Amino acid sequence: MKLLIVNGPNLNLLGKREPSVYGSDTFEDMFVRLQKDFPETELKTMQSNVEGELINFLHQADDIYDGIILNAGAYTHTSVALGDAVKGIATPVVEVHLSNIFSREDFRHVSYIAPNCAGSIMGFGADSYWLAVSWFVKNKS
Ligand code: DQA
């Protein structure tokens, strides 16, 4: 099984960005743990702070990966285009967030991604990614 994890804006700063909200692990730390816990799964990750690049990642991944795990960061709450991109591809997408977006500011309560995803996982820190990978492994292998 081949899975792509796509991270959006500011997630390259994990480890130093608001550790009280996002924890002190870098995404590299999280990714290494996923590789250790899912040795049979081919995991790849891409990150961009640019909306259009995230859309290109999704288009290019379509039919190449068995699933996509998408943390769109703040674009979750603003990007109709990213929501359309998720809708436009055949590969199933699971939305993830480290934090529980519903327990935060009102503007974070909207997701343009969620309606087009297989499901959404949030609020479990690094384990949000872990749960998304395990869902794909259990249901799409
Ligand atoms: C986030 C939540 C978003 O609201 C925020 O803009 C992020 C990170 C999360 O993983 O909790 O950048 O997607």
mmCIF file of N, CA and C and ligand atoms in Angstrom:
data_model
loop_
_atom_site.group_PDB
_atom_site.id
_atom_site.type_symbol
_atom_site.label_atom_id
_atom_site.label_comp_id
_atom_site.label_asym_id
_atom_site.label_seq_id
_atom_site.Cartn_x
_atom_site.Cartn_y
_atom_site.Cartn_z
ATOM 1 N N MET A 1 0.839 -1.208 0.000
ATOM 2 C CA MET A 1 0.000 0.000 0.000
ATOM 3 C C MET A 1 0.868 1.250 0.000
ATOM 4 N N LYS A 2 0.487 2.212 -0.842
ATOM 5 C CA LYS A 2 1.260 3.469 -0.966
ATOM 6 C C LYS A 2 0.402 4.635 -0.482
ATOM 7 N N LEU A 3 0.881 5.341 0.513
ATOM 8 C CA LEU A 3 0.121 6.484 1.041
ATOM 9 C C LEU A 3 0.955 7.755 0.957
ATOM 10 N N LEU A 4 0.278 8.838 0.615
ATOM 11 C CA LEU A 4 0.935 10.149 0.575
ATOM 12 C C LEU A 4 0.369 11.038 1.679
ATOM 13 N N ILE A 5 1.254 11.604 2.463
ATOM 14 C CA ILE A 5 0.840 12.591 3.480
ATOM 15 C C ILE A 5 1.175 13.978 2.934
ATOM 16 N N VAL A 6 0.145 14.793 2.787
ATOM 17 C CA VAL A 6 0.337 16.156 2.282
ATOM 18 C C VAL A 6 0.093 17.143 3.426
ATOM 19 N N ASN A 7 1.104 17.931 3.709
ATOM 20 C CA ASN A 7 0.991 18.954 4.750
ATOM 21 C C ASN A 7 0.992 20.343 4.144
ATOM 22 N N GLY A 8 0.115 21.179 4.653
ATOM 23 C CA GLY A 8 -0.030 22.536 4.141
ATOM 24 C C GLY A 8 0.769 23.568 4.922
ATOM 25 N N PRO A 9 0.326 24.807 4.864
ATOM 26 C CA PRO A 9 1.128 25.930 5.337
ATOM 27 C C PRO A 9 1.466 25.868 6.826
ATOM 28 N N ASN A 10 2.698 26.218 7.098
ATOM 29 C CA ASN A 10 3.255 26.357 8.450
ATOM 30 C C ASN A 10 3.518 25.030 9.153
ATOM 31 N N LEU A 11 3.153 23.933 8.507
ATOM 32 C CA LEU A 11 3.405 22.637 9.157
ATOM 33 C C LEU A 11 4.880 22.246 9.048
ATOM 34 N N ASN A 12 5.636 22.953 8.209
ATOM 35 C CA ASN A 12 7.094 22.785 8.204
ATOM 36 C C ASN A 12 7.709 23.331 9.491
ATOM 37 N N LEU A 13 6.932 24.100 10.248
ATOM 38 C CA LEU A 13 7.464 24.687 11.493
ATOM 39 C C LEU A 13 7.148 23.841 12.722
ATOM 40 N N LEU A 14 6.536 22.680 12.514
ATOM 41 C CA LEU A 14 6.207 21.833 13.669
ATOM 42 C C LEU A 14 7.466 21.567 14.482
ATOM 43 N N GLY A 15 7.306 21.573 15.793
ATOM 44 C CA GLY A 15 8.459 21.414 16.684
ATOM 45 C C GLY A 15 8.782 22.724 17.357
ATOM 46 N N LYS A 16 8.671 23.817 16.567
ATOM 47 C CA LYS A 16 8.916 25.130 17.190
ATOM 48 C C LYS A 16 7.682 26.032 17.152
ATOM 49 N N ARG A 17 6.688 25.647 16.370
ATOM 50 C CA ARG A 17 5.495 26.483 16.216
ATOM 51 C C ARG A 17 4.482 26.157 17.323
ATOM 52 N N GLU A 18 4.125 27.134 18.123
ATOM 53 C CA GLU A 18 3.087 26.979 19.154
ATOM 54 C C GLU A 18 3.091 25.564 19.763
ATOM 55 N N PRO A 19 4.168 25.182 20.462
ATOM 56 C CA PRO A 19 4.238 23.812 20.982
ATOM 57 C C PRO A 19 3.099 23.455 21.939
ATOM 58 N N SER A 20 2.509 24.470 22.574
ATOM 59 C CA SER A 20 1.401 24.152 23.484
ATOM 60 C C SER A 20 0.170 23.656 22.715
ATOM 61 N N VAL A 21 0.095 24.004 21.444
ATOM 62 C CA VAL A 21 -1.032 23.551 20.604
ATOM 63 C C VAL A 21 -0.638 22.317 19.787
ATOM 64 N N TYR A 22 0.574 22.355 19.203
ATOM 65 C CA TYR A 22 0.943 21.338 18.216
ATOM 66 C C TYR A 22 2.000 20.342 18.699
ATOM 67 N N GLY A 23 2.478 20.524 19.961
ATOM 68 C CA GLY A 23 3.485 19.602 20.486
ATOM 69 C C GLY A 23 4.889 20.016 20.082
ATOM 70 N N SER A 24 5.872 19.287 20.576
ATOM 71 C CA SER A 24 7.264 19.681 20.335
ATOM 72 C C SER A 24 7.978 18.777 19.333
ATOM 73 N N ASP A 25 7.269 17.814 18.774
ATOM 74 C CA ASP A 25 7.868 16.961 17.743
ATOM 75 C C ASP A 25 7.878 17.688 16.405
ATOM 76 N N THR A 26 8.934 17.481 15.645
ATOM 77 C CA THR A 26 8.920 17.950 14.256
ATOM 78 C C THR A 26 8.087 16.952 13.439
ATOM 79 N N PHE A 27 7.719 17.337 12.208
ATOM 80 C CA PHE A 27 6.986 16.359 11.400
ATOM 81 C C PHE A 27 7.899 15.191 11.037
ATOM 82 N N GLU A 28 9.186 15.461 10.893
ATOM 83 C CA GLU A 28 10.150 14.387 10.608
ATOM 84 C C GLU A 28 10.098 13.334 11.735
ATOM 85 N N ASP A 29 10.054 13.792 12.997
ATOM 86 C CA ASP A 29 9.937 12.859 14.141
ATOM 87 C C ASP A 29 8.683 11.984 13.968
ATOM 88 N N MET A 30 7.577 12.638 13.629
ATOM 89 C CA MET A 30 6.302 11.899 13.493
ATOM 90 C C MET A 30 6.384 10.902 12.342
ATOM 91 N N PHE A 31 6.998 11.357 11.249
ATOM 92 C CA PHE A 31 7.056 10.535 10.041
ATOM 93 C C PHE A 31 7.917 9.285 10.275
ATOM 94 N N VAL A 32 9.024 9.452 10.989
ATOM 95 C CA VAL A 32 9.907 8.311 11.290
ATOM 96 C C VAL A 32 9.149 7.277 12.135
ATOM 97 N N ARG A 33 8.345 7.764 13.077
ATOM 98 C CA ARG A 33 7.546 6.830 13.906
ATOM 99 C C ARG A 33 6.527 6.076 13.045
ATOM 100 N N LEU A 34 5.908 6.791 12.105
ATOM 101 C CA LEU A 34 4.939 6.120 11.219
ATOM 102 C C LEU A 34 5.638 5.034 10.400
ATOM 103 N N GLN A 35 6.814 5.356 9.903
ATOM 104 C CA GLN A 35 7.553 4.357 9.100
ATOM 105 C C GLN A 35 7.893 3.131 9.937
ATOM 106 N N LYS A 36 8.213 3.355 11.225
ATOM 107 C CA LYS A 36 8.545 2.247 12.122
ATOM 108 C C LYS A 36 7.298 1.408 12.430
ATOM 109 N N ASP A 37 6.170 2.085 12.636
ATOM 110 C CA ASP A 37 4.938 1.384 13.040
ATOM 111 C C ASP A 37 4.225 0.716 11.861
ATOM 112 N N PHE A 38 4.505 1.209 10.637
ATOM 113 C CA PHE A 38 3.836 0.645 9.446
ATOM 114 C C PHE A 38 4.888 0.246 8.411
ATOM 115 N N PRO A 39 5.725 -0.750 8.765
ATOM 116 C CA PRO A 39 6.845 -1.087 7.878
ATOM 117 C C PRO A 39 6.415 -1.616 6.511
ATOM 118 N N GLU A 40 5.200 -2.134 6.433
ATOM 119 C CA GLU A 40 4.716 -2.700 5.156
ATOM 120 C C GLU A 40 4.166 -1.623 4.225
ATOM 121 N N THR A 41 3.966 -0.434 4.774
ATOM 122 C CA THR A 41 3.307 0.632 4.001
ATOM 123 C C THR A 41 4.354 1.573 3.427
ATOM 124 N N GLU A 42 4.202 1.858 2.142
ATOM 125 C CA GLU A 42 5.112 2.823 1.513
ATOM 126 C C GLU A 42 4.572 4.220 1.778
ATOM 127 N N LEU A 43 5.284 4.958 2.609
ATOM 128 C CA LEU A 43 4.815 6.288 3.006
ATOM 129 C C LEU A 43 5.676 7.354 2.346
ATOM 130 N N LYS A 44 4.992 8.362 1.824
ATOM 131 C CA LYS A 44 5.717 9.496 1.265
ATOM 132 C C LYS A 44 5.068 10.766 1.809
ATOM 133 N N THR A 45 5.849 11.827 1.919
ATOM 134 C CA THR A 45 5.265 13.071 2.417
ATOM 135 C C THR A 45 5.712 14.262 1.582
ATOM 136 N N MET A 46 4.810 15.216 1.444
ATOM 137 C CA MET A 46 5.099 16.463 0.733
ATOM 138 C C MET A 46 4.523 17.606 1.564
ATOM 139 N N GLN A 47 5.180 18.731 1.500
ATOM 140 C CA GLN A 47 4.679 19.906 2.238
ATOM 141 C C GLN A 47 4.847 21.133 1.367
ATOM 142 N N SER A 48 3.873 22.021 1.443
ATOM 143 C CA SER A 48 4.021 23.316 0.779
ATOM 144 C C SER A 48 3.243 24.371 1.548
ATOM 145 N N ASN A 49 3.765 25.592 1.461
ATOM 146 C CA ASN A 49 3.046 26.731 2.033
ATOM 147 C C ASN A 49 2.199 27.428 0.979
ATOM 148 N N VAL A 50 2.197 26.863 -0.235
ATOM 149 C CA VAL A 50 1.551 27.514 -1.382
ATOM 150 C C VAL A 50 0.306 26.715 -1.786
ATOM 151 N N GLU A 51 -0.824 27.390 -1.806
ATOM 152 C CA GLU A 51 -2.110 26.715 -2.072
ATOM 153 C C GLU A 51 -2.088 25.933 -3.388
ATOM 154 N N GLY A 52 -1.640 26.581 -4.465
ATOM 155 C CA GLY A 52 -1.649 25.934 -5.784
ATOM 156 C C GLY A 52 -0.739 24.707 -5.828
ATOM 157 N N GLU A 53 0.356 24.761 -5.095
ATOM 158 C CA GLU A 53 1.259 23.595 -5.069
ATOM 159 C C GLU A 53 0.586 22.408 -4.390
ATOM 160 N N LEU A 54 -0.194 22.698 -3.349
ATOM 161 C CA LEU A 54 -0.917 21.599 -2.670
ATOM 162 C C LEU A 54 -1.910 20.962 -3.636
ATOM 163 N N ILE A 55 -2.567 21.803 -4.422
ATOM 164 C CA ILE A 55 -3.526 21.290 -5.425
ATOM 165 C C ILE A 55 -2.788 20.438 -6.449
ATOM 166 N N ASN A 56 -1.622 20.905 -6.894
ATOM 167 C CA ASN A 56 -0.830 20.106 -7.847
ATOM 168 C C ASN A 56 -0.411 18.770 -7.234
ATOM 169 N N PHE A 57 -0.027 18.770 -5.960
ATOM 170 C CA PHE A 57 0.349 17.503 -5.299
ATOM 171 C C PHE A 57 -0.818 16.515 -5.373
ATOM 172 N N LEU A 58 -2.024 17.018 -5.099
ATOM 173 C CA LEU A 58 -3.197 16.128 -5.099
ATOM 174 C C LEU A 58 -3.452 15.586 -6.504
ATOM 175 N N HIS A 59 -3.407 16.460 -7.497
ATOM 176 C CA HIS A 59 -3.651 16.013 -8.884
ATOM 177 C C HIS A 59 -2.618 14.961 -9.300
ATOM 178 N N GLN A 60 -1.356 15.240 -8.961
ATOM 179 C CA GLN A 60 -0.276 14.325 -9.387
ATOM 180 C C GLN A 60 -0.330 12.993 -8.652
ATOM 181 N N ALA A 61 -0.877 13.003 -7.442
ATOM 182 C CA ALA A 61 -0.927 11.768 -6.637
ATOM 183 C C ALA A 61 -2.079 10.864 -7.054
ATOM 184 N N ASP A 62 -3.053 11.437 -7.768
ATOM 185 C CA ASP A 62 -4.263 10.684 -8.105
ATOM 186 C C ASP A 62 -3.902 9.439 -8.904
ATOM 187 N N ASP A 63 -4.434 8.312 -8.482
ATOM 188 C CA ASP A 63 -4.206 7.013 -9.136
ATOM 189 C C ASP A 63 -2.782 6.477 -8.966
ATOM 190 N N ILE A 64 -1.923 7.202 -8.282
ATOM 191 C CA ILE A 64 -0.555 6.713 -8.040
ATOM 192 C C ILE A 64 -0.473 6.156 -6.615
ATOM 193 N N TYR A 65 -1.222 6.797 -5.717
ATOM 194 C CA TYR A 65 -1.256 6.363 -4.317
ATOM 195 C C TYR A 65 -2.598 5.687 -4.040
ATOM 196 N N ASP A 66 -2.593 4.833 -3.026
ATOM 197 C CA ASP A 66 -3.850 4.195 -2.603
ATOM 198 C C ASP A 66 -4.666 5.131 -1.716
ATOM 199 N N GLY A 67 -3.999 6.096 -1.132
ATOM 200 C CA GLY A 67 -4.712 7.036 -0.284
ATOM 201 C C GLY A 67 -3.860 8.257 0.002
ATOM 202 N N ILE A 68 -4.547 9.333 0.355
ATOM 203 C CA ILE A 68 -3.861 10.587 0.697
ATOM 204 C C ILE A 68 -4.353 11.036 2.069
ATOM 205 N N ILE A 69 -3.399 11.425 2.907
ATOM 206 C CA ILE A 69 -3.710 11.992 4.227
ATOM 207 C C ILE A 69 -3.374 13.469 4.131
ATOM 208 N N LEU A 70 -4.369 14.305 4.324
ATOM 209 C CA LEU A 70 -4.201 15.742 4.059
ATOM 210 C C LEU A 70 -4.413 16.573 5.311
ATOM 211 N N ASN A 71 -3.349 17.254 5.729
ATOM 212 C CA ASN A 71 -3.488 18.311 6.729
ATOM 213 C C ASN A 71 -3.267 19.609 5.982
ATOM 214 N N ALA A 72 -4.347 20.269 5.647
ATOM 215 C CA ALA A 72 -4.269 21.479 4.813
ATOM 216 C C ALA A 72 -3.979 22.733 5.637
ATOM 217 N N GLY A 73 -3.729 22.564 6.951
ATOM 218 C CA GLY A 73 -3.443 23.735 7.784
ATOM 219 C C GLY A 73 -4.569 24.750 7.648
ATOM 220 N N ALA A 74 -4.200 26.021 7.630
ATOM 221 C CA ALA A 74 -5.217 27.078 7.596
ATOM 222 C C ALA A 74 -6.014 27.102 6.287
ATOM 223 N N TYR A 75 -5.473 26.505 5.205
ATOM 224 C CA TYR A 75 -6.252 26.447 3.958
ATOM 225 C C TYR A 75 -7.512 25.600 4.110
ATOM 226 N N THR A 76 -7.514 24.744 5.117
ATOM 227 C CA THR A 76 -8.720 23.968 5.435
ATOM 228 C C THR A 76 -9.938 24.888 5.525
ATOM 229 N N HIS A 77 -9.713 26.046 6.151
ATOM 230 C CA HIS A 77 -10.818 26.933 6.510
ATOM 231 C C HIS A 77 -11.116 27.994 5.461
ATOM 232 N N THR A 78 -10.295 28.022 4.407
ATOM 233 C CA THR A 78 -10.440 29.115 3.426
ATOM 234 C C THR A 78 -10.521 28.650 1.976
ATOM 235 N N SER A 79 -10.010 27.450 1.683
ATOM 236 C CA SER A 79 -9.749 27.133 0.274
ATOM 237 C C SER A 79 -10.830 26.277 -0.385
ATOM 238 N N VAL A 80 -11.695 26.962 -1.125
ATOM 239 C CA VAL A 80 -12.670 26.254 -1.967
ATOM 240 C C VAL A 80 -11.915 25.432 -3.011
ATOM 241 N N ALA A 81 -10.813 25.987 -3.519
ATOM 242 C CA ALA A 81 -10.054 25.308 -4.582
ATOM 243 C C ALA A 81 -9.467 23.980 -4.100
ATOM 244 N N LEU A 82 -8.993 23.968 -2.874
ATOM 245 C CA LEU A 82 -8.430 22.717 -2.339
ATOM 246 C C LEU A 82 -9.550 21.698 -2.090
ATOM 247 N N GLY A 83 -10.689 22.182 -1.613
ATOM 248 C CA GLY A 83 -11.847 21.285 -1.452
ATOM 249 C C GLY A 83 -12.263 20.696 -2.790
ATOM 250 N N ASP A 84 -12.269 21.533 -3.835
ATOM 251 C CA ASP A 84 -12.624 21.046 -5.183
ATOM 252 C C ASP A 84 -11.605 20.026 -5.676
ATOM 253 N N ALA A 85 -10.329 20.255 -5.360
ATOM 254 C CA ALA A 85 -9.279 19.319 -5.800
ATOM 255 C C ALA A 85 -9.499 17.956 -5.156
ATOM 256 N N VAL A 86 -9.851 17.944 -3.874
ATOM 257 C CA VAL A 86 -10.110 16.670 -3.186
ATOM 258 C C VAL A 86 -11.304 15.973 -3.847
ATOM 259 N N LYS A 87 -12.314 16.780 -4.188
ATOM 260 C CA LYS A 87 -13.508 16.216 -4.831
ATOM 261 C C LYS A 87 -13.195 15.692 -6.236
ATOM 262 N N GLY A 88 -12.248 16.343 -6.889
ATOM 263 C CA GLY A 88 -11.965 16.038 -8.293
ATOM 264 C C GLY A 88 -11.095 14.817 -8.532
ATOM 265 N N ILE A 89 -10.476 14.295 -7.496
ATOM 266 C CA ILE A 89 -9.607 13.127 -7.693
ATOM 267 C C ILE A 89 -10.313 11.868 -7.187
ATOM 268 N N ALA A 90 -9.840 10.730 -7.720
ATOM 269 C CA ALA A 90 -10.495 9.466 -7.365
ATOM 270 C C ALA A 90 -9.908 8.853 -6.089
ATOM 271 N N THR A 91 -8.660 9.180 -5.811
ATOM 272 C CA THR A 91 -7.971 8.592 -4.650
ATOM 273 C C THR A 91 -8.628 9.084 -3.356
ATOM 274 N N PRO A 92 -8.941 8.170 -2.427
ATOM 275 C CA PRO A 92 -9.567 8.617 -1.180
ATOM 276 C C PRO A 92 -8.632 9.475 -0.324
ATOM 277 N N VAL A 93 -9.220 10.496 0.268
ATOM 278 C CA VAL A 93 -8.456 11.438 1.107
ATOM 279 C C VAL A 93 -9.033 11.414 2.522
ATOM 280 N N VAL A 94 -8.143 11.347 3.502
ATOM 281 C CA VAL A 94 -8.549 11.512 4.906
ATOM 282 C C VAL A 94 -7.965 12.839 5.397
ATOM 283 N N GLU A 95 -8.834 13.677 5.944
ATOM 284 C CA GLU A 95 -8.404 14.966 6.505
ATOM 285 C C GLU A 95 -7.859 14.731 7.909
ATOM 286 N N VAL A 96 -6.724 15.315 8.218
ATOM 287 C CA VAL A 96 -6.227 15.242 9.602
ATOM 288 C C VAL A 96 -5.843 16.619 10.115
ATOM 289 N N HIS A 97 -5.968 16.751 11.423
ATOM 290 C CA HIS A 97 -5.452 17.926 12.141
ATOM 291 C C HIS A 97 -4.857 17.455 13.446
ATOM 292 N N LEU A 98 -3.770 18.083 13.823
ATOM 293 C CA LEU A 98 -3.164 17.780 15.126
ATOM 294 C C LEU A 98 -4.083 18.242 16.251
ATOM 295 N N SER A 99 -4.620 19.451 16.098
ATOM 296 C CA SER A 99 -5.482 20.025 17.135
ATOM 297 C C SER A 99 -6.946 19.729 16.812
ATOM 298 N N ASN A 100 -7.789 19.889 17.818
ATOM 299 C CA ASN A 100 -9.233 19.750 17.606
ATOM 300 C C ASN A 100 -9.759 21.104 17.134
ATOM 301 N N ILE A 101 -10.006 21.216 15.827
ATOM 302 C CA ILE A 101 -10.366 22.525 15.264
ATOM 303 C C ILE A 101 -11.693 23.037 15.836
ATOM 304 N N PHE A 102 -12.524 22.147 16.353
ATOM 305 C CA PHE A 102 -13.822 22.576 16.907
ATOM 306 C C PHE A 102 -13.711 23.124 18.327
ATOM 307 N N SER A 103 -12.568 22.919 18.966
ATOM 308 C CA SER A 103 -12.414 23.487 20.305
ATOM 309 C C SER A 103 -11.606 24.782 20.248
ATOM 310 N N ARG A 104 -11.374 25.280 19.029
ATOM 311 C CA ARG A 104 -10.560 26.489 18.859
ATOM 312 C C ARG A 104 -11.425 27.647 18.343
ATOM 313 N N GLU A 105 -10.805 28.647 17.739
ATOM 314 C CA GLU A 105 -11.539 29.836 17.295
ATOM 315 C C GLU A 105 -12.632 29.448 16.281
ATOM 316 N N ASP A 106 -13.677 30.278 16.241
ATOM 317 C CA ASP A 106 -14.818 29.991 15.348
ATOM 318 C C ASP A 106 -14.387 29.814 13.887
ATOM 319 N N PHE A 107 -13.413 30.632 13.443
ATOM 320 C CA PHE A 107 -13.048 30.545 12.014
ATOM 321 C C PHE A 107 -12.454 29.190 11.652
ATOM 322 N N ARG A 108 -12.018 28.439 12.669
ATOM 323 C CA ARG A 108 -11.466 27.099 12.392
ATOM 324 C C ARG A 108 -12.551 26.020 12.354
ATOM 325 N N HIS A 109 -13.793 26.410 12.627
ATOM 326 C CA HIS A 109 -14.856 25.394 12.682
ATOM 327 C C HIS A 109 -15.371 25.000 11.299
ATOM 328 N N VAL A 110 -14.906 25.728 10.270
ATOM 329 C CA VAL A 110 -15.325 25.424 8.897
ATOM 330 C C VAL A 110 -14.210 24.651 8.203
ATOM 331 N N SER A 111 -14.575 23.573 7.512
ATOM 332 C CA SER A 111 -13.597 22.873 6.664
ATOM 333 C C SER A 111 -14.172 22.716 5.264
ATOM 334 N N TYR A 112 -13.451 23.283 4.284
ATOM 335 C CA TYR A 112 -13.849 23.095 2.880
ATOM 336 C C TYR A 112 -13.364 21.747 2.345
ATOM 337 N N ILE A 113 -12.553 21.067 3.170
ATOM 338 C CA ILE A 113 -11.983 19.781 2.766
ATOM 339 C C ILE A 113 -12.916 18.636 3.162
ATOM 340 N N ALA A 114 -13.439 18.747 4.395
ATOM 341 C CA ALA A 114 -14.145 17.620 5.031
ATOM 342 C C ALA A 114 -15.250 16.979 4.191
ATOM 343 N N PRO A 115 -16.125 17.778 3.523
ATOM 344 C CA PRO A 115 -17.248 17.133 2.816
ATOM 345 C C PRO A 115 -16.797 16.184 1.709
ATOM 346 N N ASN A 116 -15.572 16.367 1.240
ATOM 347 C CA ASN A 116 -15.086 15.561 0.118
ATOM 348 C C ASN A 116 -14.123 14.455 0.551
ATOM 349 N N CYS A 117 -13.982 14.294 1.863
ATOM 350 C CA CYS A 117 -13.041 13.297 2.392
ATOM 351 C C CYS A 117 -13.764 12.039 2.843
ATOM 352 N N ALA A 118 -13.013 10.939 2.914
ATOM 353 C CA ALA A 118 -13.561 9.699 3.468
ATOM 354 C C ALA A 118 -13.908 9.921 4.941
ATOM 355 N N GLY A 119 -13.132 10.740 5.615
ATOM 356 C CA GLY A 119 -13.384 11.057 7.021
ATOM 357 C C GLY A 119 -12.362 12.051 7.519
ATOM 358 N N SER A 120 -12.566 12.486 8.749
ATOM 359 C CA SER A 120 -11.675 13.487 9.340
ATOM 360 C C SER A 120 -11.222 13.002 10.714
ATOM 361 N N ILE A 121 -9.939 13.216 11.006
ATOM 362 C CA ILE A 121 -9.385 12.817 12.306
ATOM 363 C C ILE A 121 -8.663 14.033 12.870
ATOM 364 N N MET A 122 -8.995 14.398 14.091
ATOM 365 C CA MET A 122 -8.384 15.612 14.645
ATOM 366 C C MET A 122 -8.296 15.539 16.162
ATOM 367 N N GLY A 123 -7.341 16.300 16.680
ATOM 368 C CA GLY A 123 -7.290 16.469 18.122
ATOM 369 C C GLY A 123 -6.377 15.499 18.846
ATOM 370 N N PHE A 124 -5.728 14.630 18.105
ATOM 371 C CA PHE A 124 -4.906 13.596 18.752
ATOM 372 C C PHE A 124 -3.415 13.820 18.531
ATOM 373 N N GLY A 125 -3.043 15.049 18.176
ATOM 374 C CA GLY A 125 -1.627 15.331 17.934
ATOM 375 C C GLY A 125 -1.099 14.430 16.824
ATOM 376 N N ALA A 126 0.136 13.945 17.022
ATOM 377 C CA ALA A 126 0.769 13.083 16.009
ATOM 378 C C ALA A 126 -0.065 11.839 15.756
ATOM 379 N N ASP A 127 -0.805 11.398 16.756
ATOM 380 C CA ASP A 127 -1.634 10.197 16.578
ATOM 381 C C ASP A 127 -2.748 10.406 15.552
ATOM 382 N N SER A 128 -3.084 11.641 15.224
ATOM 383 C CA SER A 128 -4.081 11.859 14.163
ATOM 384 C C SER A 128 -3.575 11.247 12.859
ATOM 385 N N TYR A 129 -2.272 11.454 12.560
ATOM 386 C CA TYR A 129 -1.691 10.853 11.348
ATOM 387 C C TYR A 129 -1.665 9.326 11.473
ATOM 388 N N TRP A 130 -1.297 8.863 12.667
ATOM 389 C CA TRP A 130 -1.191 7.412 12.911
ATOM 390 C C TRP A 130 -2.554 6.741 12.675
ATOM 391 N N LEU A 131 -3.599 7.369 13.196
ATOM 392 C CA LEU A 131 -4.953 6.805 13.045
ATOM 393 C C LEU A 131 -5.374 6.799 11.574
ATOM 394 N N ALA A 132 -4.992 7.841 10.853
ATOM 395 C CA ALA A 132 -5.348 7.898 9.427
ATOM 396 C C ALA A 132 -4.636 6.789 8.658
ATOM 397 N N VAL A 133 -3.345 6.593 8.934
ATOM 398 C CA VAL A 133 -2.616 5.516 8.241
ATOM 399 C C VAL A 133 -3.259 4.177 8.583
ATOM 400 N N SER A 134 -3.576 3.964 9.859
ATOM 401 C CA SER A 134 -4.119 2.651 10.239
ATOM 402 C C SER A 134 -5.496 2.429 9.614
ATOM 403 N N TRP A 135 -6.279 3.496 9.403
ATOM 404 C CA TRP A 135 -7.576 3.337 8.718
ATOM 405 C C TRP A 135 -7.362 2.847 7.285
ATOM 406 N N PHE A 136 -6.405 3.489 6.595
ATOM 407 C CA PHE A 136 -6.142 3.057 5.210
ATOM 408 C C PHE A 136 -5.657 1.608 5.175
ATOM 409 N N VAL A 137 -4.735 1.260 6.083
ATOM 410 C CA VAL A 137 -4.169 -0.094 6.080
ATOM 411 C C VAL A 137 -5.275 -1.108 6.328
ATOM 412 N N LYS A 138 -6.166 -0.800 7.256
ATOM 413 C CA LYS A 138 -7.228 -1.756 7.598
ATOM 414 C C LYS A 138 -8.291 -1.854 6.504
ATOM 415 N N ASN A 139 -8.598 -0.744 5.865
ATOM 416 C CA ASN A 139 -9.761 -0.724 4.965
ATOM 417 C C ASN A 139 -9.459 -0.673 3.479
ATOM 418 N N LYS A 140 -8.255 -0.301 3.108
ATOM 419 C CA LYS A 140 -7.983 -0.111 1.669
ATOM 420 C C LYS A 140 -6.849 -0.989 1.146
ATOM 421 N N SER A 141 -6.321 -1.894 1.994
ATOM 422 C CA SER A 141 -5.232 -2.780 1.529
ATOM 423 C C SER A 141 -5.791 -3.903 0.691
HETATM 424 C C1 DQA B 1 -4.115 22.492 11.883
HETATM 425 C C2 DQA B 1 -5.296 23.332 12.363
HETATM 426 C C3 DQA B 1 -5.450 24.589 11.521
HETATM 427 O O1 DQA B 1 -6.527 25.366 12.001
HETATM 428 C C4 DQA B 1 -4.195 25.422 11.582
HETATM 429 O O2 DQA B 1 -4.311 26.546 10.750
HETATM 430 C C5 DQA B 1 -2.975 24.641 11.255
HETATM 431 C C6 DQA B 1 -2.831 23.308 11.819
HETATM 432 C C7 DQA B 1 -3.854 21.291 12.815
HETATM 433 O O3 DQA B 1 -3.163 20.368 12.383
HETATM 434 O O4 DQA B 1 -4.310 21.282 13.960
HETATM 435 O O5 DQA B 1 -2.065 25.116 10.585
HETATM 436 O O6 DQA B 1 -4.413 21.997 10.593
#
